[in-house]
């Protein structure tokens, strides 16, 4: 089995808010991967003394452990439990009711000899390559639909009915995730990308998802991040390719079965 992982901060002077990890083997069989993209908080107080990097490390670590050890629990259940554990770790010191309490997008995948199970919440991406060579993106496109409908401001639509959802302090949000299961025999490889890495497709239009996957297979995750950085550097004022930040944290996990 081939596993490759790379991550890089958008600003080397600021902690990376992405999280990526893999457990192999898990409970003596299969494996699991988790990728989180922490949501950068506003500069003003947001009710938490710990910060987003702390949150993604706690949530990501809990989700990876549960995904790899609790095969009796679906990934939605693992995410709910991980959110609950993380909330419990700072609920007595921080205001978890704040709309911008630390939160993250989530991609989780686990596999055994029979199946490949996946979960995607918010705007990180999962790519699944079938054994026939086709590549299918699994996307939670609520934010894109809201933008297309002209709904503004998006911040007011975070974790509310009719809006979009991220993993914050409410375990029930796991029920909003995009989920699925495929036979292991039908899956050749998977790749999880935070939106900072997915910019290669979604912002800079350097290729489609299948071409992105081919690049990951041939050159690896670090090459994709390097190409994103080069595209960002070529448009420092964000004039040709409008985006919220010139550079964003980027993380990629590639797993070939």
XYZ file of C-alpha atoms in Angstrom:
257
model
C 0.000 0.000 0.000
C 1.224 3.508 -0.823
C 0.495 6.401 1.550
C 1.790 9.942 0.973
C 0.994 13.091 2.952
C 2.071 16.717 2.718
C 0.981 19.943 4.372
C 2.244 23.523 4.400
C 1.114 26.723 6.126
C -0.105 29.633 4.049
C 2.188 31.880 6.088
C 5.320 30.329 7.653
C 5.020 32.816 10.531
C 1.518 31.612 11.460
C 0.621 28.121 12.778
C -0.833 25.747 10.205
C -4.547 25.215 10.922
C -4.826 22.108 8.722
C -4.545 18.601 10.175
C -3.763 15.388 8.290
C -3.020 11.913 9.580
C -3.263 8.218 8.718
C -3.629 5.075 10.843
C -2.390 1.853 9.258
C -3.238 -0.792 10.174
C -6.331 -0.033 12.223
C -7.470 -2.683 14.734
C -5.368 -5.232 12.881
C -7.080 -4.612 9.556
C -7.605 -1.889 6.986
C -6.766 1.702 7.726
C -8.123 5.201 8.223
C -7.236 8.735 7.204
C -8.433 12.097 8.490
C -7.960 15.577 7.054
C -9.266 18.758 8.700
C -9.082 22.357 7.529
C -9.388 24.705 10.497
C -11.533 27.786 9.908
C -9.473 30.936 10.506
C -11.202 32.978 13.218
C -11.798 36.738 13.162
C -9.228 39.001 14.779
C -11.647 39.986 17.524
C -12.415 37.743 20.488
C -14.177 34.515 19.509
C -14.629 33.007 22.937
C -11.826 30.400 22.944
C -8.519 30.558 24.806
C -6.949 27.696 22.841
C -7.153 28.556 19.162
C -7.815 26.716 15.936
C -4.554 24.684 15.691
C -5.279 23.244 19.157
C -8.831 22.467 18.084
C -7.901 20.695 14.855
C -5.225 18.646 16.626
C -7.681 17.542 19.327
C -10.576 16.865 16.960
C -8.421 15.220 14.294
C -6.646 12.998 16.799
C -9.925 11.885 18.366
C -11.540 11.222 14.992
C -8.573 9.182 13.745
C -8.504 7.076 16.915
C -12.238 6.391 16.780
C -12.253 5.701 13.036
C -9.501 3.137 13.463
C -10.789 1.435 16.609
C -14.580 1.619 16.540
C -15.528 -0.411 13.493
C -18.940 -0.963 15.070
C -19.622 2.773 14.747
C -20.232 4.551 11.396
C -18.013 7.500 10.538
C -20.858 9.870 11.412
C -20.887 8.362 14.900
C -17.100 8.645 15.150
C -17.295 12.323 14.194
C -20.067 12.979 16.716
C -18.059 11.353 19.482
C -14.885 13.209 18.480
C -16.704 16.555 18.497
C -18.174 15.761 21.896
C -14.782 14.822 23.330
C -13.183 17.986 21.978
C -15.987 20.208 23.264
C -15.628 18.576 26.666
C -11.917 19.387 26.690
C -12.550 23.159 26.666
C -16.236 23.638 27.379
C -15.597 24.791 30.947
C -13.116 27.479 29.932
C -14.397 28.697 26.566
C -17.642 30.017 25.064
C -18.604 27.217 22.709
C -21.850 28.994 21.827
C -19.920 31.712 19.972
C -20.689 31.516 16.244
C -16.959 31.486 15.482
C -15.886 29.035 18.175
C -13.032 26.929 16.687
C -14.276 24.728 13.872
C -13.069 22.795 10.852
C -14.003 21.091 7.624
C -13.662 17.295 7.709
C -12.680 14.481 5.369
C -12.499 10.956 6.788
C -11.976 7.641 5.006
C -11.545 4.141 6.379
C -11.214 0.777 4.705
C -10.995 -2.925 5.425
C -10.963 -5.994 3.217
C -14.597 -5.509 2.210
C -15.445 -1.815 2.042
C -14.289 1.794 1.805
C -16.340 4.246 3.889
C -16.094 8.030 3.523
C -17.354 11.275 5.052
C -17.011 14.868 3.836
C -18.218 17.952 5.722
C -17.848 21.443 4.238
C -15.430 22.509 1.522
C -12.487 20.136 1.692
C -12.485 17.547 -1.111
C -12.254 13.783 -1.427
C -11.277 12.128 -4.719
C -11.983 8.435 -5.284
C -10.290 6.531 -8.104
C -12.148 3.405 -9.192
C -10.415 0.327 -10.526
C -11.605 1.279 -14.040
C -9.558 4.502 -13.788
C -12.438 6.943 -13.346
C -12.060 9.629 -10.671
C -15.091 10.781 -8.699
C -14.982 13.911 -6.512
C -16.997 13.742 -3.294
C -17.870 17.325 -2.383
C -20.088 19.055 0.143
C -21.065 21.917 -2.173
C -23.396 23.877 0.103
C -21.104 26.929 0.101
C -20.916 26.918 -3.705
C -24.709 26.693 -3.951
C -25.133 29.605 -1.541
C -22.684 31.732 -3.520
C -24.388 30.848 -6.800
C -27.694 31.906 -5.283
C -26.210 35.244 -4.236
C -26.595 34.556 -0.529
C -24.469 36.992 1.462
C -22.866 37.288 3.915
C -21.828 33.665 4.193
C -20.674 34.084 7.792
C -24.289 34.498 8.873
C -25.143 31.148 7.252
C -22.580 29.101 9.169
C -24.080 26.127 11.011
C -27.665 27.273 10.559
C -30.570 25.649 8.741
C -30.437 26.500 5.049
C -26.750 27.387 5.303
C -23.563 25.331 5.464
C -22.020 23.260 8.242
C -18.638 22.735 9.871
C -17.452 20.627 12.798
C -17.491 22.941 15.820
C -19.071 22.091 19.196
C -22.348 20.398 18.210
C -22.017 16.615 17.733
C -25.266 16.545 15.729
C -23.551 18.297 12.807
C -22.178 14.916 11.712
C -25.625 14.197 10.332
C -25.055 16.959 7.764
C -22.003 15.307 6.233
C -21.848 13.739 2.777
C -21.251 10.027 3.345
C -21.012 6.790 1.405
C -19.600 3.281 1.250
C -18.088 1.408 -1.704
C -16.867 -2.169 -2.119
C -13.122 -2.292 -1.511
C -12.689 -4.241 -4.747
C -13.993 -1.237 -6.730
C -11.583 1.352 -5.284
C -7.967 1.749 -6.378
C -6.976 4.909 -4.471
C -8.295 7.982 -2.646
C -7.025 11.511 -2.042
C -8.157 14.064 0.547
C -7.433 17.768 -0.059
C -8.033 20.852 2.048
C -9.365 23.765 0.010
C -5.921 25.358 0.042
C -4.648 22.429 -2.032
C -7.849 22.086 -4.059
C -7.222 25.628 -5.365
C -5.261 23.981 -8.206
C -8.637 22.917 -9.604
C -11.206 25.189 -7.993
C -9.432 28.569 -8.191
C -6.554 28.431 -10.660
C -8.209 26.002 -13.102
C -4.926 24.274 -13.858
C -6.787 21.023 -14.508
C -9.864 19.029 -13.591
C -10.191 16.560 -10.721
C -9.003 13.624 -12.823
C -5.888 15.560 -13.857
C -5.336 16.563 -10.241
C -5.476 12.913 -9.214
C -3.073 11.946 -11.988
C -0.642 14.590 -10.732
C -0.884 13.227 -7.185
C -0.283 9.693 -8.365
C 2.737 10.614 -10.473
C 4.375 13.452 -8.527
C 2.909 13.225 -5.016
C 1.135 15.646 -2.649
C 4.081 18.015 -2.169
C 4.257 18.685 -5.908
C 0.580 19.675 -5.956
C 1.123 22.090 -3.053
C 4.228 23.510 -4.759
C 2.227 24.168 -7.928
C -0.503 25.896 -5.937
C 2.111 28.103 -4.279
C 3.566 29.000 -7.667
C 0.115 29.989 -8.952
C -0.505 32.074 -5.823
C 2.856 33.811 -6.175
C 2.065 34.669 -9.804
C -1.075 36.548 -8.685
C -0.132 38.210 -5.370
C -2.817 40.900 -5.611
C -5.540 38.284 -6.252
C -6.652 40.210 -9.346
C -6.618 37.401 -11.905
C -7.884 34.784 -9.457
C -10.014 36.325 -6.689
C -9.727 34.493 -3.372
C -9.978 35.254 0.313
C -6.244 34.896 1.062
C -3.215 35.199 -1.196
C -1.859 31.975 0.333
C -3.824 29.390 2.302
C -2.846 26.441 4.455
C -2.753 23.343 2.268
C -2.878 19.624 3.102
C -3.122 16.470 0.987
C -3.324 12.772 1.844
C -2.984 10.213 -0.963
C -3.679 6.527 -0.318
C -3.344 3.819 -2.969
C -4.757 0.421 -1.998
